[in-house]
Short mmCIF file of C-alpha atoms in Angstrom, two decimals:
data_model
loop_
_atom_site.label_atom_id
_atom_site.label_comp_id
_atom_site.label_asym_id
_atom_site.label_seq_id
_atom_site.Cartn_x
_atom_site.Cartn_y
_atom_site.Cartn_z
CA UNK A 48 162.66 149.79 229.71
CA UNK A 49 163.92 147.32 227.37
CA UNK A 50 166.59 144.85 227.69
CA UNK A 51 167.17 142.76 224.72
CA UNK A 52 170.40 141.47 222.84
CA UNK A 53 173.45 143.25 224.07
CA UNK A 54 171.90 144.04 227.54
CA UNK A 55 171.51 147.81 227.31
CA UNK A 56 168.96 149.70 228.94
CA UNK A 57 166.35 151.65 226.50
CA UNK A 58 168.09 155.22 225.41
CA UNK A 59 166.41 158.15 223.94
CA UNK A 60 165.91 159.23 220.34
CA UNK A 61 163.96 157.98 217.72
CA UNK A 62 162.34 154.90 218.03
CA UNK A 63 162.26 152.95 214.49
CA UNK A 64 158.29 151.71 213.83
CA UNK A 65 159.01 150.16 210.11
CA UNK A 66 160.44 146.92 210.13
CA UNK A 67 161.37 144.89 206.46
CA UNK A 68 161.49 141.59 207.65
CA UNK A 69 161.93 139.09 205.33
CA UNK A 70 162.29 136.69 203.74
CA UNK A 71 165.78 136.14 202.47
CA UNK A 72 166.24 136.25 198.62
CA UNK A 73 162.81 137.86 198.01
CA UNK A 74 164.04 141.17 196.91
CA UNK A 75 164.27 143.07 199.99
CA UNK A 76 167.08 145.09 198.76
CA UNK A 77 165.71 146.46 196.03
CA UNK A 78 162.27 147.17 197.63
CA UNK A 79 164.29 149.73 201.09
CA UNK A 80 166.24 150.75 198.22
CA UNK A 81 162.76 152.02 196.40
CA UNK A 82 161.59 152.94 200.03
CA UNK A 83 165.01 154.80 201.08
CA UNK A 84 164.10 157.33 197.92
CA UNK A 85 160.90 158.57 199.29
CA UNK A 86 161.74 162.03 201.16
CA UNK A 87 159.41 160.64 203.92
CA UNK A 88 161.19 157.40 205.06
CA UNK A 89 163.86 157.38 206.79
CA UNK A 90 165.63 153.71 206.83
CA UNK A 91 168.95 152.85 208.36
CA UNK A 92 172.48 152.79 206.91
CA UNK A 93 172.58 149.40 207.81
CA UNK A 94 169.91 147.44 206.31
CA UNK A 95 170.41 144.63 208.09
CA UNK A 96 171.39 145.13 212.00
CA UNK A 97 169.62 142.16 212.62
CA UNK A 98 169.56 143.32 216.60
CA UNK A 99 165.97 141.62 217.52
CA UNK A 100 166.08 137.68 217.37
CA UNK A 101 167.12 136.49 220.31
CA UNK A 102 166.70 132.81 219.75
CA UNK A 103 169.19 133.25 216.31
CA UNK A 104 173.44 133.31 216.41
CA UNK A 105 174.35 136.29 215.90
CA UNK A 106 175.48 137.06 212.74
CA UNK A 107 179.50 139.11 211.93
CA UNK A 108 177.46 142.19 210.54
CA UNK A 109 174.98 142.79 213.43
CA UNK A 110 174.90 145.68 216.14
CA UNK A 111 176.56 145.37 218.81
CA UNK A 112 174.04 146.19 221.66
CA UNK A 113 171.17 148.84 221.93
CA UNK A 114 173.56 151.62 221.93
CA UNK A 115 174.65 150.76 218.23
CA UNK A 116 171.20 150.22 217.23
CA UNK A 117 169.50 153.36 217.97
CA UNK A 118 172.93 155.12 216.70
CA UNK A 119 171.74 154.29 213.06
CA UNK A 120 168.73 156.35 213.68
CA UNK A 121 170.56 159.48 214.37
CA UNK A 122 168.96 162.14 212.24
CA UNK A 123 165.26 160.43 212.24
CA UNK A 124 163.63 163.00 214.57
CA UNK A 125 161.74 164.64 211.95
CA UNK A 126 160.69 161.65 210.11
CA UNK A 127 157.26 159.81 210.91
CA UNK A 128 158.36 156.35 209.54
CA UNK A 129 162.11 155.29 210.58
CA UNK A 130 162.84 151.65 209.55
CA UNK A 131 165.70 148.71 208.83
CA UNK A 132 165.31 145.59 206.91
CA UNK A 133 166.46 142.70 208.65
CA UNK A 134 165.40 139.63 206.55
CA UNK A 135 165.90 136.89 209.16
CA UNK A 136 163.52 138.24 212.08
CA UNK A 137 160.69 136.44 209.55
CA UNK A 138 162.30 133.36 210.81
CA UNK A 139 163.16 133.87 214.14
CA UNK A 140 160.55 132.94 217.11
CA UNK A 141 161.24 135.80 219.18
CA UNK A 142 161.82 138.60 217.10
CA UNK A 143 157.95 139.75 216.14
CA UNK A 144 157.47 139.61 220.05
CA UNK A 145 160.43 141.21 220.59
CA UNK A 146 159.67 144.04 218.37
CA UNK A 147 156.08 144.39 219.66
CA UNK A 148 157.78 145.38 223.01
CA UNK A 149 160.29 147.50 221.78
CA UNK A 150 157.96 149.56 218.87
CA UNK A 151 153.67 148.45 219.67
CA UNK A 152 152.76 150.84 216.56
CA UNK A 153 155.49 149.36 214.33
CA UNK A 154 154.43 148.82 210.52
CA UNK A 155 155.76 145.14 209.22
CA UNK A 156 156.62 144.56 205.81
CA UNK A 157 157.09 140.98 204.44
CA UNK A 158 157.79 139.37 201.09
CA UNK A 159 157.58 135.71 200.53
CA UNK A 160 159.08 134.18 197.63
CA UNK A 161 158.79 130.71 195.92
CA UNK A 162 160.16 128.31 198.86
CA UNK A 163 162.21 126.43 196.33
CA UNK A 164 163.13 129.13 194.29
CA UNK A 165 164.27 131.11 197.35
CA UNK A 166 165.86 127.74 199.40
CA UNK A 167 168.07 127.30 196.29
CA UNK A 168 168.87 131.06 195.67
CA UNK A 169 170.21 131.07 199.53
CA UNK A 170 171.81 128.03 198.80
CA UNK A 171 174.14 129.41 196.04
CA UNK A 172 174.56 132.55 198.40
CA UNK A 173 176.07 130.76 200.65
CA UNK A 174 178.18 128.45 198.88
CA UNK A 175 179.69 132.08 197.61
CA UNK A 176 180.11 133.18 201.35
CA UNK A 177 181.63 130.29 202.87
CA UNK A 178 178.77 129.66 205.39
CA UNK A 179 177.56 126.53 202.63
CA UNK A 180 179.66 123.68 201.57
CA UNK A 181 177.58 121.10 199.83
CA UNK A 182 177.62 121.61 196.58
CA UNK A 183 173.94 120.85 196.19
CA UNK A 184 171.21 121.89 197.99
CA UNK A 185 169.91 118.38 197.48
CA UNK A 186 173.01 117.38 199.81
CA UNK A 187 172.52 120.10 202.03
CA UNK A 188 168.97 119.18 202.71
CA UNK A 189 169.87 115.81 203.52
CA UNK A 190 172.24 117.09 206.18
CA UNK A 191 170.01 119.14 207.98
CA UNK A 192 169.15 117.02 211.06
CA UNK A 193 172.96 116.53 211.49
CA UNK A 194 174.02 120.16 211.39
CA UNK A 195 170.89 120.56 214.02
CA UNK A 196 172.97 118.35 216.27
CA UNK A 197 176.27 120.44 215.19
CA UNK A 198 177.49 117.66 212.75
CA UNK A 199 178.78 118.38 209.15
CA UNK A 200 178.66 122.18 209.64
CA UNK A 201 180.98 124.11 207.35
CA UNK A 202 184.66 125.16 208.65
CA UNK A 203 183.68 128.56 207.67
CA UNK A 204 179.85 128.58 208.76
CA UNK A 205 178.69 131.67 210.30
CA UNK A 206 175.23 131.20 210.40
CA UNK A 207 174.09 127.54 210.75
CA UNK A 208 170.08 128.39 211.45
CA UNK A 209 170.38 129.47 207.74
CA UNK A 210 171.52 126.26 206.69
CA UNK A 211 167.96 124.73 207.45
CA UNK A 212 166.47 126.12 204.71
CA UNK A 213 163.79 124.09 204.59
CA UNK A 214 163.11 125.51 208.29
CA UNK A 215 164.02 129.17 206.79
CA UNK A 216 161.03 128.33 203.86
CA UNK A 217 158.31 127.84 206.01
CA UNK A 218 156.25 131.07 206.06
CA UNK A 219 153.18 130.38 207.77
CA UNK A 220 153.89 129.97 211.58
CA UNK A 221 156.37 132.68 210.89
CA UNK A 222 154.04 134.94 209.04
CA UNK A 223 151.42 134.05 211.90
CA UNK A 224 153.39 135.31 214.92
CA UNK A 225 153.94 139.08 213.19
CA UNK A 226 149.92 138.59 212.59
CA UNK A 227 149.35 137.45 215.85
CA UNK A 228 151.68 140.27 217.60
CA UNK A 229 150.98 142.92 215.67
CA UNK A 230 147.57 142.72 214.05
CA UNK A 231 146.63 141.86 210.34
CA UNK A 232 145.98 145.65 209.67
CA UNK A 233 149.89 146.22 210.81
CA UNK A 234 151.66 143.89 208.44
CA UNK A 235 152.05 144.34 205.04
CA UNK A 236 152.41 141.15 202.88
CA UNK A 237 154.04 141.01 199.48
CA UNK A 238 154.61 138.08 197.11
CA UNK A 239 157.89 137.86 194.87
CA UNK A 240 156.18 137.10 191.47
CA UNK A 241 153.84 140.46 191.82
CA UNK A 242 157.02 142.73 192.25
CA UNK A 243 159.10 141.26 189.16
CA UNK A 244 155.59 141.56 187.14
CA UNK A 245 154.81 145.42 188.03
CA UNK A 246 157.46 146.94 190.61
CA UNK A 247 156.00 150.29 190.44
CA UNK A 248 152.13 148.92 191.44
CA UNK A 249 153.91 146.88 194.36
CA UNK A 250 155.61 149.81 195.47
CA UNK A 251 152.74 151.87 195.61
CA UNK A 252 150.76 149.47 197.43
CA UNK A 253 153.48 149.76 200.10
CA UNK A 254 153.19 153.67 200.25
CA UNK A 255 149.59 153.56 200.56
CA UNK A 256 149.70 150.91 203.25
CA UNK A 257 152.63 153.23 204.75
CA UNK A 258 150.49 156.70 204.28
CA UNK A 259 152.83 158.56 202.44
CA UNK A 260 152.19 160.19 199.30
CA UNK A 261 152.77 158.34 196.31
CA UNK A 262 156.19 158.92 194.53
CA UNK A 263 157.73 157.38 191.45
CA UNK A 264 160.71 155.50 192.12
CA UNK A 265 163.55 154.22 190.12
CA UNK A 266 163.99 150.13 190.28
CA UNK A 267 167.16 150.17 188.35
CA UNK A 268 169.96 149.20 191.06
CA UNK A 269 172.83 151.31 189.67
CA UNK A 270 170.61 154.38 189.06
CA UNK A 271 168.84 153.81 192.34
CA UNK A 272 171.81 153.15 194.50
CA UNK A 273 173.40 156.57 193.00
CA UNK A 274 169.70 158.39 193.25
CA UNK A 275 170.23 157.53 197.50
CA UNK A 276 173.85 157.71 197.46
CA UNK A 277 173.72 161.31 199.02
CA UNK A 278 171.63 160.05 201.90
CA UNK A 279 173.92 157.33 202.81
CA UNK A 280 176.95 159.66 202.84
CA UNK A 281 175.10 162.13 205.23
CA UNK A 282 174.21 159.01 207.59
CA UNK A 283 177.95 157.65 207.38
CA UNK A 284 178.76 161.18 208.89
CA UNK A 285 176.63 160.53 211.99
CA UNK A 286 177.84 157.05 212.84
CA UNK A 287 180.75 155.80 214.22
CA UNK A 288 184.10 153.89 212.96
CA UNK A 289 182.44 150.66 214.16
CA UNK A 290 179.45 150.80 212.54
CA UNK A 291 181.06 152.49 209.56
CA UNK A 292 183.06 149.00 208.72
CA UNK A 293 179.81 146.59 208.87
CA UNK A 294 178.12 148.95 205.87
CA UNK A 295 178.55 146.53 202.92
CA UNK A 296 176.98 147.07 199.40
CA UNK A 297 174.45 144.64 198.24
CA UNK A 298 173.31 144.27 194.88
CA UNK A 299 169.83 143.62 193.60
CA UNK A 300 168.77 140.17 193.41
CA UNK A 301 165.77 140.30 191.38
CA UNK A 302 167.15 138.17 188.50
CA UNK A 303 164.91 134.96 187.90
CA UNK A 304 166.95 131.92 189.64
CA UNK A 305 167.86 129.00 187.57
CA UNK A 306 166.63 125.76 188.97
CA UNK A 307 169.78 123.14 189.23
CA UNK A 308 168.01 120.25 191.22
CA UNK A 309 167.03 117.54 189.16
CA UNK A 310 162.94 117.53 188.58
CA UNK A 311 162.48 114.65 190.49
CA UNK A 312 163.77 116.36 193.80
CA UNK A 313 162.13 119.38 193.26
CA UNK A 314 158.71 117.60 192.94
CA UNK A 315 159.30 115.59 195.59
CA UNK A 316 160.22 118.69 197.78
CA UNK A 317 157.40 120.58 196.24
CA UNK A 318 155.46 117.83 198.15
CA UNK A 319 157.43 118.55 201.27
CA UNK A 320 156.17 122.23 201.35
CA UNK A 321 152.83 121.76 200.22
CA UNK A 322 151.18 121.63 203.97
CA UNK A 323 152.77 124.53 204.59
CA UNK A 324 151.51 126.44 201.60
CA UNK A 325 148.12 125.92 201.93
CA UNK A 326 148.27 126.77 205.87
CA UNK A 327 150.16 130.49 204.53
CA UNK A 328 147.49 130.40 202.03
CA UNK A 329 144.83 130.34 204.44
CA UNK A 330 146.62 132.93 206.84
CA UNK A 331 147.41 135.74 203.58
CA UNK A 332 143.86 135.26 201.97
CA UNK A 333 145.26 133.72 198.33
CA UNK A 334 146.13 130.83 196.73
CA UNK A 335 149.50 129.98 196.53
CA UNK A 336 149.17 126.38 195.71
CA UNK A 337 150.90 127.23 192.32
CA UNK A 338 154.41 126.93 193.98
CA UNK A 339 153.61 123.38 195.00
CA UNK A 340 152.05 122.32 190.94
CA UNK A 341 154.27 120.35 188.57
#
């Protein structure tokens, strides 16, 4: 039995072992978009149900509850992989544990991104969303101890643990507990830069590591999203109303972000991060020191 968010007792029916788990604003979409094409993956309607995470508010589009949950897997009982791609369990303390528990043979799937590239991509997100009001992410940083406390949070904020984003940024304890819970042969680690330079290669990387056949897949977000847009009408059939009105469409974010900060911030929080880089370096067996150079 499990009992996790929402209190409900473990049902039958598939079980999902393939979990997408961050980070935010690394191209997640587009990668279960590539993965919701191959005939052998089955991922949820939802991509984001964001139902493990305890120790996280809960966000307007999760599930409510177990029951929810396992009712986006309706359909899975043939497939050998079933998966979601909830970006935010990277940062949660609880969630890799949580999963363990819930799925012990579960395959993880993480992509880290830039810290400051992705800190000021989530940044603009959110200023777009409501759950952001300073108009810098300069300003915003300088807040964070205060919104910690509850201060200087947004009228409109849904989501303040995203509005530490230096706390969001920092991959290697988070990176550490899915190694630690799952095994370094379980989790599947993917770095922004590599997927804008050769998406297909990338891709294929993750089917091998999956084992499923290889498959060509089509990156383009338009052609993709109308490629899949047959499965996601035969899963809308087998939900319900309530889970119908949290689908939302997301569009690809793979654009290169434009850095706004002025240099001297960014060097200074390229600084910030750099302990942290070489500890995720250590931890993912490459160098990623080039995030923290001038």
């Amino acid at each position: 039995m499990v009992n996790l968010r929402g209190g409900d007792a473990l049902q039958t029916g598939p079980i999902p072992n393939l979990f997408l788990v961050g980070a935010p604003r690394a191209a997640t979409t587009s990668i279960y978009s590539c993965l919701k094409q191959h005939p052998g993956i089955f991922l949820s309607l939802l991509k984001e149900p964001i139902y493990f995470g305890s120790d996280l508010s809960k966000q307007p589009l999760a599930v409510e509850g177990l029951s929810e949950y396992m009712e986006l897997f309706r359909g899975a009982a043939e497939y050998n992989l079933i998966g979601e791609g909830s970006v935010f369990y990277l940062m949660s303390r609880t969630a890799a544990y949580e999963i363990k528990e819930f799925s012990p043979g579960a395959k993880i799937l993480i992509v880290l991104r830039n810290p400051i590239d992705a800190m000021q991509s989530l940044h603009a997100l959110y200023l777009r969303t409501g759950n952001e009001d300073a108009e810098t992410l300069e300003l915003s940083l300088s807040m964070a101890e205060r919104r910690k406390l509850g201060l200087g949070l947004p009228p409109r904020c849904y989501f303040a643990e995203g509005l530490q984003y230096l706390e969001v940024f920092s991959y290697a304890d988070q990176v550490r507990r899915f190694v630690d819970a799952f095994g370094r042969g379980a989790v599947h680690i993917m770095i922004y830069d590599d997927l804008v330079a050769n998406m297909e290669l990338e891709i294929s990387k993750v089917f091998n590591f999956l084992g499923v056949p290889e498959r060509s897949v089509i990156h383009d977000s338009r052609k993709s999203a109308a490629l899949i847009r047959p499965i996601v009408l035969r899963q809308m059939r087998a939900v319900g109303p309530a889970l119908r009105s949290k689908i939302k469409f997301e569009h690809d974010h793979m654009g290169v972000y434009k850095k706004s900060m002025p240099s001297t911030a960014i060097m200074r929080l390229k600084e910030c991060i750099l302990p942290d880089v070489r500890k995720l370096s250590e931890i993912v067996g490459r160098d990623l020191a080039d995030w923290c150079r001038p």
